[in-house]
Coordinates of N, CA and C and ligand atoms in Angstrom, one line a residue:
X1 N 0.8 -1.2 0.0 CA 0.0 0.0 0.0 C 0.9 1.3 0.0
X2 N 0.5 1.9 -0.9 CA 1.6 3.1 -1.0 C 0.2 4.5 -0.7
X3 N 0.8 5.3 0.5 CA -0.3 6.7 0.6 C 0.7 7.4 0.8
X4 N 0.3 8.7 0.3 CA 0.6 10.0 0.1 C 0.0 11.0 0.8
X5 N 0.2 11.9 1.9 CA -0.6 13.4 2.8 C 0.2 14.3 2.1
X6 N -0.7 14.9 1.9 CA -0.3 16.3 1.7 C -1.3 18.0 1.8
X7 N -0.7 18.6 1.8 CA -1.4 20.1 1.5 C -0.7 20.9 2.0
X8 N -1.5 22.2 2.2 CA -0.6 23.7 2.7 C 0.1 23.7 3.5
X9 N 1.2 24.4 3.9 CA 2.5 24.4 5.0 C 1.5 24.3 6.2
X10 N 1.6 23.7 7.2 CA 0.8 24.1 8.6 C -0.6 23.4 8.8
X11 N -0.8 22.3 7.4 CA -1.8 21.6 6.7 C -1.8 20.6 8.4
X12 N -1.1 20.0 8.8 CA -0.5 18.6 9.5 C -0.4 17.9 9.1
X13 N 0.6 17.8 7.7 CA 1.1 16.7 7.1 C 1.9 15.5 8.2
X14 N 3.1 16.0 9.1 CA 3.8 15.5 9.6 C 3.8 15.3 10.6
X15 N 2.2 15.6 11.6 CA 1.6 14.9 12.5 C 0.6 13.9 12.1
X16 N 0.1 14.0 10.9 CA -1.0 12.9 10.7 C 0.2 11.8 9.9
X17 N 1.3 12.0 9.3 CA 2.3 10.6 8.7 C 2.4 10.3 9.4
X18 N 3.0 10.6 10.3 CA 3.8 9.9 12.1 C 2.5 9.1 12.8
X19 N 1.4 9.9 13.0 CA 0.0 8.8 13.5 C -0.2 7.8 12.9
X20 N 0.2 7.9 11.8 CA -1.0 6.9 10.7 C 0.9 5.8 10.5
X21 N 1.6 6.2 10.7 CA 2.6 5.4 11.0 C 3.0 4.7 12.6
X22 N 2.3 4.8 13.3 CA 2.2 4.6 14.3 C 0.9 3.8 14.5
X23 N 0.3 4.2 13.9 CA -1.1 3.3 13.8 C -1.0 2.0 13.0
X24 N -0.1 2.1 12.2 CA -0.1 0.7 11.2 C 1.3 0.1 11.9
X25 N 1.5 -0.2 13.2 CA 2.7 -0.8 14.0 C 2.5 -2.4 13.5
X26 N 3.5 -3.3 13.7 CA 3.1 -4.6 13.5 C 3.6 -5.4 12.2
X27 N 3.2 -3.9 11.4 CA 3.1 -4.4 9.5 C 4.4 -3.7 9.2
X28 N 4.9 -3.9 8.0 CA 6.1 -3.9 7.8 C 5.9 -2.1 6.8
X29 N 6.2 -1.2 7.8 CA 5.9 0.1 6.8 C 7.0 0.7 7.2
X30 N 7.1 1.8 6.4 CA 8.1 3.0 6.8 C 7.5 4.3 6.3
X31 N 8.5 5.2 6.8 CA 7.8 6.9 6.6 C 8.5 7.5 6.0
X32 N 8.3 8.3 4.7 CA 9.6 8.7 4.1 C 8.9 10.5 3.8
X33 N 9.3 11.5 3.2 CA 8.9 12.5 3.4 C 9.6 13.0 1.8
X34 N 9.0 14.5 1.0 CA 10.0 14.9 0.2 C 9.2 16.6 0.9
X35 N 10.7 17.1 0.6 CA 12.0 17.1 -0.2 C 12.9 15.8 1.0
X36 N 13.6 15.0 0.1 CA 14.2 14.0 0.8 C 15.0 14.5 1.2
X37 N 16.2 13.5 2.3 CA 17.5 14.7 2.8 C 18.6 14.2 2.1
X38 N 18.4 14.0 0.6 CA 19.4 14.0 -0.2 C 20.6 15.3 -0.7
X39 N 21.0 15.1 -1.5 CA 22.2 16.3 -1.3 C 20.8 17.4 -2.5
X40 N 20.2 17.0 -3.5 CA 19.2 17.6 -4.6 C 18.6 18.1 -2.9
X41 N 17.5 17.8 -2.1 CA 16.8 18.0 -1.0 C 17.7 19.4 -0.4
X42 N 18.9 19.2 -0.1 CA 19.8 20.5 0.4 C 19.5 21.9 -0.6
X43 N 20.0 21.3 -1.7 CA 19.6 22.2 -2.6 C 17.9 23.1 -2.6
X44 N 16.9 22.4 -2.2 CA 15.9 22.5 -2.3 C 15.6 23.4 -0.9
X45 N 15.9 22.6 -0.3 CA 15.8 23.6 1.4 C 16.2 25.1 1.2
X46 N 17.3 25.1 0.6 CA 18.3 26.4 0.7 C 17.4 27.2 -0.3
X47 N 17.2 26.8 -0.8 CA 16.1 27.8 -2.4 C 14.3 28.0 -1.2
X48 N 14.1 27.0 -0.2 CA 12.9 27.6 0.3 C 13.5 28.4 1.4
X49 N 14.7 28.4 2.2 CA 14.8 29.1 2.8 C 15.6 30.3 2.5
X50 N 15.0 31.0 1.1 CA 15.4 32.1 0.4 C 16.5 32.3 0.6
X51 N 17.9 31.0 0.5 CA 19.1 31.5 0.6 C 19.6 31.1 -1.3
X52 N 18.6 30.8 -2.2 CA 19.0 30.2 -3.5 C 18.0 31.3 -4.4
X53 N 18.6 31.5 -5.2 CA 17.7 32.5 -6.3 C 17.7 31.8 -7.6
X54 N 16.6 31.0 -7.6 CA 16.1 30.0 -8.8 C 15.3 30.6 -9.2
X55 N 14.6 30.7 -10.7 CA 13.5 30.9 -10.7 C 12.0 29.7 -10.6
X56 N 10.7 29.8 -10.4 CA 10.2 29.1 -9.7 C 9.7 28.2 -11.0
X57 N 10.4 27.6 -11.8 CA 9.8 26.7 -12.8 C 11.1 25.9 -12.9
X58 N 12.5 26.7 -12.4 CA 13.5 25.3 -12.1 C 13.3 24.6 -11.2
X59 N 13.2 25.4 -10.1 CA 12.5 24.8 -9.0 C 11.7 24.1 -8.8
X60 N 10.7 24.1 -9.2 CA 9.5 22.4 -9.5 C 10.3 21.3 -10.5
X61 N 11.2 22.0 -10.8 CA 12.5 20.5 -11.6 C 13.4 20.0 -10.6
X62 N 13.8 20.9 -10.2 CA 14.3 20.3 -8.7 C 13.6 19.2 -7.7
X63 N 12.5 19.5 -7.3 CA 11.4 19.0 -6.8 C 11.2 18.0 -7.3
X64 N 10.9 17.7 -8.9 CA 10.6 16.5 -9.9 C 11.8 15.8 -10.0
X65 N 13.0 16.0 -9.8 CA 14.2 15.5 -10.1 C 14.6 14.8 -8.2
X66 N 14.4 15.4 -7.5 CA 14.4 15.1 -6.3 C 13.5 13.6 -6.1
X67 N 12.5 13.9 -6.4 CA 11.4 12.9 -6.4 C 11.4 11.4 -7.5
X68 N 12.0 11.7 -8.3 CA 12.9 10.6 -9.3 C 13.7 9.9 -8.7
X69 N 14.6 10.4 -7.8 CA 15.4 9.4 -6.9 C 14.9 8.8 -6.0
X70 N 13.8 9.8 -5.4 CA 12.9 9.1 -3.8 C 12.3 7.6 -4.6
X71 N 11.7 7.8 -5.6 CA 10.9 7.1 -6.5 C 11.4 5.7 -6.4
X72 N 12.6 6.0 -7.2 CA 13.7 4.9 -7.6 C 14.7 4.2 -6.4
X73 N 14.9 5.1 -5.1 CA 16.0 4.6 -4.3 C 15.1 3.6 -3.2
X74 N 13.8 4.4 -2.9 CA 13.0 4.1 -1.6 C 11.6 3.5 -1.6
X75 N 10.8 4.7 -2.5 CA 9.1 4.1 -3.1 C 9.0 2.6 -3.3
X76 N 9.9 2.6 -4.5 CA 9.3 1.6 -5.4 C 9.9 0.3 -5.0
X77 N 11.3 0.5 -4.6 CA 12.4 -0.7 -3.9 C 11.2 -1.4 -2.4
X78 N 10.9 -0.2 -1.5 CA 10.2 -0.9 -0.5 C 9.0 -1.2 -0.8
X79 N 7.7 -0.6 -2.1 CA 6.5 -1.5 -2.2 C 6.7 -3.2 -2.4
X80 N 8.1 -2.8 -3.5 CA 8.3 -4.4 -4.0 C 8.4 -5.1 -2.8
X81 N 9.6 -5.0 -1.4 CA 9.5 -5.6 -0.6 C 8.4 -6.2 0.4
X82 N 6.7 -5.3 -0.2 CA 6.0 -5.4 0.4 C 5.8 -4.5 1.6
X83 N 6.8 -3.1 2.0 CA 6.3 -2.3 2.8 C 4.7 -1.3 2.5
X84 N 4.0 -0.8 2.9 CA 3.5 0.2 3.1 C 4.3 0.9 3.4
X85 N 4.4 2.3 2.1 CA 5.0 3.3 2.0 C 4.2 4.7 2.9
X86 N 4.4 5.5 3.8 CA 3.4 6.5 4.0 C 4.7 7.7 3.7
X87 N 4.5 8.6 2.3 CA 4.8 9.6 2.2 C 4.7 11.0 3.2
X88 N 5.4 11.9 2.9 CA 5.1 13.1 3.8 C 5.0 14.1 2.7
X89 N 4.1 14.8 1.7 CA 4.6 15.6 0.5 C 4.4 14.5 -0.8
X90 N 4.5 15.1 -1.7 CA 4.5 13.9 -2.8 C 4.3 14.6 -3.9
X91 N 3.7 14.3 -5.3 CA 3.9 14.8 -6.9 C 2.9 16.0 -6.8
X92 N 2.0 15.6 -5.6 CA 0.5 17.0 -5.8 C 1.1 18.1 -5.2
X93 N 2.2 17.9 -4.0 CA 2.9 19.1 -4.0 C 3.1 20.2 -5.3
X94 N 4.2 19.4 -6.4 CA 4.4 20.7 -7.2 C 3.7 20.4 -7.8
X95 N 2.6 20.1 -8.0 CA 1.3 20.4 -9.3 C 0.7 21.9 -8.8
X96 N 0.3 21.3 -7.1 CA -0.4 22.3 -6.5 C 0.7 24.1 -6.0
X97 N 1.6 23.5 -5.6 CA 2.5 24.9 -5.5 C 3.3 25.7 -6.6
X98 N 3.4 24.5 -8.1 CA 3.6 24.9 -9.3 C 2.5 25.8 -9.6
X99 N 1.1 25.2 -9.5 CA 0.0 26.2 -10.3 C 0.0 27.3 -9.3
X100 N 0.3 27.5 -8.0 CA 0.2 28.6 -7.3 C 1.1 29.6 -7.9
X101 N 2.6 29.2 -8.5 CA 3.4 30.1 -8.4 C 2.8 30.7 -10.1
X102 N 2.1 30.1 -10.7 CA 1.6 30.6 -12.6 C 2.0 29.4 -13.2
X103 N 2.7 28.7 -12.9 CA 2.8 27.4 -14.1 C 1.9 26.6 -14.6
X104 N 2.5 26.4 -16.0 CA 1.1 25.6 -16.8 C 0.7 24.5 -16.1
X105 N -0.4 24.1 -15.5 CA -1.3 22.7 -14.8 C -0.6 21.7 -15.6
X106 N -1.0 21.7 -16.7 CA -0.6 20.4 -18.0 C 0.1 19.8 -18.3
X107 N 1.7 21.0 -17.9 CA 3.2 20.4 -17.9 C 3.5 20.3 -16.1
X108 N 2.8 20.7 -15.3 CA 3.0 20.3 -14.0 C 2.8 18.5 -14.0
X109 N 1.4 18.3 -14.4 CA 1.2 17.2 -14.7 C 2.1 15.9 -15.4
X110 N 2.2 16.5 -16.3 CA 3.0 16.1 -17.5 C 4.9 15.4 -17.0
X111 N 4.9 16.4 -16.2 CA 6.4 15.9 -16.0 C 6.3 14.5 -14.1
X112 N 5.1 14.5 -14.0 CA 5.1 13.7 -12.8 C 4.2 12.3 -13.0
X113 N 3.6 12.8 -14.4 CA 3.2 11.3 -15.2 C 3.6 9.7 -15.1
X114 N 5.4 10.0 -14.6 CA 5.5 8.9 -15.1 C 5.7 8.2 -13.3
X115 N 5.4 8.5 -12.7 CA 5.7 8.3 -10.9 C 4.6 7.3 -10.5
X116 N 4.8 6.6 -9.6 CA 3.6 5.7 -9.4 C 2.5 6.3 -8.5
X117 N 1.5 5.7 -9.0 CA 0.4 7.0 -8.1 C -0.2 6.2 -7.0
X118 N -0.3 7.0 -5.7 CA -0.3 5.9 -4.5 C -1.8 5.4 -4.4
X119 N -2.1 4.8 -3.7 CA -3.1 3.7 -3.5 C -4.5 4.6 -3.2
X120 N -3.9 6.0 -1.8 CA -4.6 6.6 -1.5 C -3.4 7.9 -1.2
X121 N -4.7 9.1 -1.4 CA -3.9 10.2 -1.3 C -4.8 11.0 -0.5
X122 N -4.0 11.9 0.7 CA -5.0 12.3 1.8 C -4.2 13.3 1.2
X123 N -5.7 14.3 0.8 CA -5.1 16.0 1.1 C -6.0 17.1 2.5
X124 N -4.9 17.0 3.1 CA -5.8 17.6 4.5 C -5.7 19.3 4.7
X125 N -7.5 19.4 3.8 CA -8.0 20.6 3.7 C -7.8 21.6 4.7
X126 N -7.4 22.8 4.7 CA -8.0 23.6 5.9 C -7.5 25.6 5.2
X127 N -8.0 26.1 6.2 CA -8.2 27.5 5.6 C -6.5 27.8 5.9
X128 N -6.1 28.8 5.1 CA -4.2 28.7 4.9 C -4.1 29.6 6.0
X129 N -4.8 30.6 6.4 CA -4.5 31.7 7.8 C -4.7 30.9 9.0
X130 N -5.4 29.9 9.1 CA -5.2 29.1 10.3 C -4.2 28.0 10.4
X131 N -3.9 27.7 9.0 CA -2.5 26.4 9.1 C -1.3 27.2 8.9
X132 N -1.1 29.0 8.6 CA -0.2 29.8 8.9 C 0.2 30.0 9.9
X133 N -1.1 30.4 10.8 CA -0.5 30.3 12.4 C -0.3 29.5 13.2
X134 N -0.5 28.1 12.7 CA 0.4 26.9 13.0 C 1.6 26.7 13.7
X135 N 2.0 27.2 12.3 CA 3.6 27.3 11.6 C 4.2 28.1 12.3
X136 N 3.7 29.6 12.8 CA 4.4 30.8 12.8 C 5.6 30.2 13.8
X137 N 5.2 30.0 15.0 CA 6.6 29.6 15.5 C 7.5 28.6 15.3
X138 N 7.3 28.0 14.0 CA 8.6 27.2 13.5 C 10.2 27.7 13.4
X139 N 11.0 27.0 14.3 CA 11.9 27.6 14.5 C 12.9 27.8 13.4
X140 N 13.2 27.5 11.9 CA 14.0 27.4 11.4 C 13.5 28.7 10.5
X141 N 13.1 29.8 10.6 CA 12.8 30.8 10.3 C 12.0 30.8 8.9
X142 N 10.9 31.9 8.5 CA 9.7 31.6 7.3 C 10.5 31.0 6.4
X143 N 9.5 30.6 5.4 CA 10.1 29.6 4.3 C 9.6 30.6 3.3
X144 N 10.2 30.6 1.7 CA 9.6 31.9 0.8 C 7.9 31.9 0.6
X145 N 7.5 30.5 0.4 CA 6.1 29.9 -0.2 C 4.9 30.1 1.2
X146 N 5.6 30.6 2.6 CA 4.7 30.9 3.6 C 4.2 32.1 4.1
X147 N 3.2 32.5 2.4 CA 2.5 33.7 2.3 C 0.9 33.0 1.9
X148 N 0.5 34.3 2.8 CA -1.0 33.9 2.8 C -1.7 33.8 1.4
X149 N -1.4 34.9 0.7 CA -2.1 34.9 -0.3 C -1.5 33.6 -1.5
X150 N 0.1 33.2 -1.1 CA 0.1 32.2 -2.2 C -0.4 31.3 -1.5
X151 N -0.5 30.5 -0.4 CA -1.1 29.6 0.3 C -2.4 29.2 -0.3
X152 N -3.2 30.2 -0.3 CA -4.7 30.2 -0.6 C -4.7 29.6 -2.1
X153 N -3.5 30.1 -3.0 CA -3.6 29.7 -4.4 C -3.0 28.3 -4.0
X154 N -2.2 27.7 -3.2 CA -2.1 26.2 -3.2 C -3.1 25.6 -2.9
X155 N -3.9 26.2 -1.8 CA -4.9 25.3 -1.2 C -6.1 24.8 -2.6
X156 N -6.2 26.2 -3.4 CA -7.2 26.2 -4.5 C -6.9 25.2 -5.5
X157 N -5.5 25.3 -5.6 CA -5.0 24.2 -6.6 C -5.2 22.7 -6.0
X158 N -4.9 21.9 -4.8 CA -5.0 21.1 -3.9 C -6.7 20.7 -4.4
X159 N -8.0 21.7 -4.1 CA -9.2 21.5 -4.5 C -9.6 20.9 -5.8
X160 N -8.9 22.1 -6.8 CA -9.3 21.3 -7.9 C -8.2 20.1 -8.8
X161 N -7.3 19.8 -8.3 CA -6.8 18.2 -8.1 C -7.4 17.3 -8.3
X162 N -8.4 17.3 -7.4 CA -9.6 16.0 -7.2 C -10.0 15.3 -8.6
X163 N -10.1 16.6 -9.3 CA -10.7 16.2 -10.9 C -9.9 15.4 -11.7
X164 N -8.5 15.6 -11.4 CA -8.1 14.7 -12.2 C -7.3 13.6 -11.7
X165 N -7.7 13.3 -10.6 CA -6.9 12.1 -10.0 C -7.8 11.1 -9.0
X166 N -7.2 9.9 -9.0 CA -8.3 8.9 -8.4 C -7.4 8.8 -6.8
X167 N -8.8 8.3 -5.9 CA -8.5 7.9 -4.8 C -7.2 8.8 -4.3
X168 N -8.4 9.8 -4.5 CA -8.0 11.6 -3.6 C -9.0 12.1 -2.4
X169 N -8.5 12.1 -1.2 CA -9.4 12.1 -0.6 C -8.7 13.4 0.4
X170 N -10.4 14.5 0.5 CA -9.9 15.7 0.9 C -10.4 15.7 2.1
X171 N -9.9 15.7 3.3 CA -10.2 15.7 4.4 C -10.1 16.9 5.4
X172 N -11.2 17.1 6.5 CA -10.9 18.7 7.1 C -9.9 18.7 7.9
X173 N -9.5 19.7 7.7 CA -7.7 19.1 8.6 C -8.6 20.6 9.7
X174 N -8.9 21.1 9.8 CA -9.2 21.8 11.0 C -9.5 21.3 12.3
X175 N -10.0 20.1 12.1 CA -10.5 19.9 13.4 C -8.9 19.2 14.4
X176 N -9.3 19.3 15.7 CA -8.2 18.1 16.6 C -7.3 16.8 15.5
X177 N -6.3 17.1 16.4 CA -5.1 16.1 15.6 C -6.0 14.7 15.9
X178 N -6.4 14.4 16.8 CA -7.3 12.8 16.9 C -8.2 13.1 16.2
X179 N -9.2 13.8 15.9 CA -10.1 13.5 14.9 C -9.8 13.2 13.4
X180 N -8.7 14.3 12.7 CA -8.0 14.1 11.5 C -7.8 12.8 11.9
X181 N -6.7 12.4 12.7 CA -6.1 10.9 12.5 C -7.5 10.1 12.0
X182 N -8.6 10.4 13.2 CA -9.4 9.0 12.8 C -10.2 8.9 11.8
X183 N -10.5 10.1 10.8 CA -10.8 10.5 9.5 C -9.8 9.7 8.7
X184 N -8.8 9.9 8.9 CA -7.6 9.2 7.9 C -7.4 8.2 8.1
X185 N -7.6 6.9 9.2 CA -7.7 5.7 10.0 C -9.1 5.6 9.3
X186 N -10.1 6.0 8.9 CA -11.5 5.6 8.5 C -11.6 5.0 7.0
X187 N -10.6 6.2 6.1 CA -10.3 5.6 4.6 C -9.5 4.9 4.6
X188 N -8.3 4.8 5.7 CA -7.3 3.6 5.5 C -7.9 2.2 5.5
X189 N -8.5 2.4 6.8 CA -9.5 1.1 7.1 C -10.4 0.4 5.9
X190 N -11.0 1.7 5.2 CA -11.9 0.9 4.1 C -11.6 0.5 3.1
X191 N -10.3 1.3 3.0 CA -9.5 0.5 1.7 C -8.7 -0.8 1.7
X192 N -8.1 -1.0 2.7 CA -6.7 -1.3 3.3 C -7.7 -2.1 4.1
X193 N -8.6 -3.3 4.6 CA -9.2 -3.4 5.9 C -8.2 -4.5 6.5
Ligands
LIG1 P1 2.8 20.4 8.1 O1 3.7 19.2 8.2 O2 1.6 20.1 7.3 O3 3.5 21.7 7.8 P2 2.7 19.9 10.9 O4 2.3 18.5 11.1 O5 4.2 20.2 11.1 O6 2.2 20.5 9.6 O7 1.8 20.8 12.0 C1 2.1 22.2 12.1 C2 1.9 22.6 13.5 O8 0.5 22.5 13.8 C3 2.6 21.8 14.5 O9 3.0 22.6 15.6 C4 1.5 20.8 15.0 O10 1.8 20.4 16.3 C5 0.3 21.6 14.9 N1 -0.9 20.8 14.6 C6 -0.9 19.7 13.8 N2 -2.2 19.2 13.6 C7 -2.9 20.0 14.4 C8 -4.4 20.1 14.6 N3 -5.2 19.2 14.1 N4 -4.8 21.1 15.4 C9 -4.0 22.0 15.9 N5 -2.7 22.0 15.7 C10 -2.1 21.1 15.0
LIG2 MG1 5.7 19.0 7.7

């Protein structure tokens, strides 16, 4: 079983992976996240923590090229072994932070075509001014993409996603971290029983 979380910075991607990897104890899974902490991943950090001046269309190559290795080193090596993969981030990232920044949807798409698409994909909905103030005290100082107004264009991108991808499931990420979990434990369960 391979699942993917994702959505806006302050979404709770990396509290609901860790639950839902904690919750599947027993079975043979692991938790992998992108940007990976590959040396490409360094590169990527330094460009969000506005120490790299790329413009924002190499950048989602970076991203895509980053994700080529996660793909090929970890994804696909551990489904074969039969793990459950639970991602942290995944290809709807730069679809959805691509189309925020102006990039064409089509070649967002286009260039992440050829990646395996996971079983189930949780995108955990919530309004971007409330998953910004999340964040605020994250100690490694703002990131460039943690502006409200581009936020709202990921979150919108994130929405209309749905249309073209299967076993996408948008969940309210506002409520309590137990509730999300057991929203996300409810689709895992009925797919996965
Ligand atoms: P992301 O990985 O999507 O950026 P995190 O999982 O790091 O988000 O969560 C961001 C912050 O919000 C963390 O401080 C986390 O403890 C907190 N948080 C996560 N889920 C919830 C929730 N359901 N309600 C309130 N705070 C939450
Ligand atoms: Mg996170």
């Amino acid at each position: 079983m391979f699942i993917a979380i994702d959505g806006v910075d302050g979404a709770g991607k990396t509290t609901q992976a860790e639950l839902l990897f904690k919750r599947l104890k027993g079975g043979k899974r692991i938790l992998t996240r992108e940007p990976t902490k590959t040396d490409m991943g360094a590169i990527i950090r330094d460009f969000l923590a506005g120490h790299e001046d790329l413009n924002l269309r190499t950048m989602q190559l970076l991203f895509v090229a980053d994700r080529s290795e996660h793909v090929d080193k970890v994804i696909e090596p551990k489904l074969k072994e039969g793990y459950t993969v639970i991602t942290d981030r995944y290809l709807f990232s730069t679809i959805a932070y691509g189309m925020a920044s102006g990039i064409d949807k089509e070649w967002l798409i286009a260039l992440n075509s050829k990646f395996p698409m996971p079983d189930i994909t949780i995108i955990l909905d919530i309004d971007p001014k409330v998953a910004l103030k999340r964040v605020d005290g994250r100690k490694n100082g703002k990131e460039i993409f943690e502006e409200l107004e581009f936020q709202k264009r990921v979150h919108d991108a994130y929405m209309e996603l749905k249309s073209s991808y299967k076993n996408y499931f948008i969940i309210d990420a506002s409520k309590s971290e137990k509730e999300v979990s057991e929203q996300i434990n409810r689709i895992v369960g009925k797919h996965y029983p």
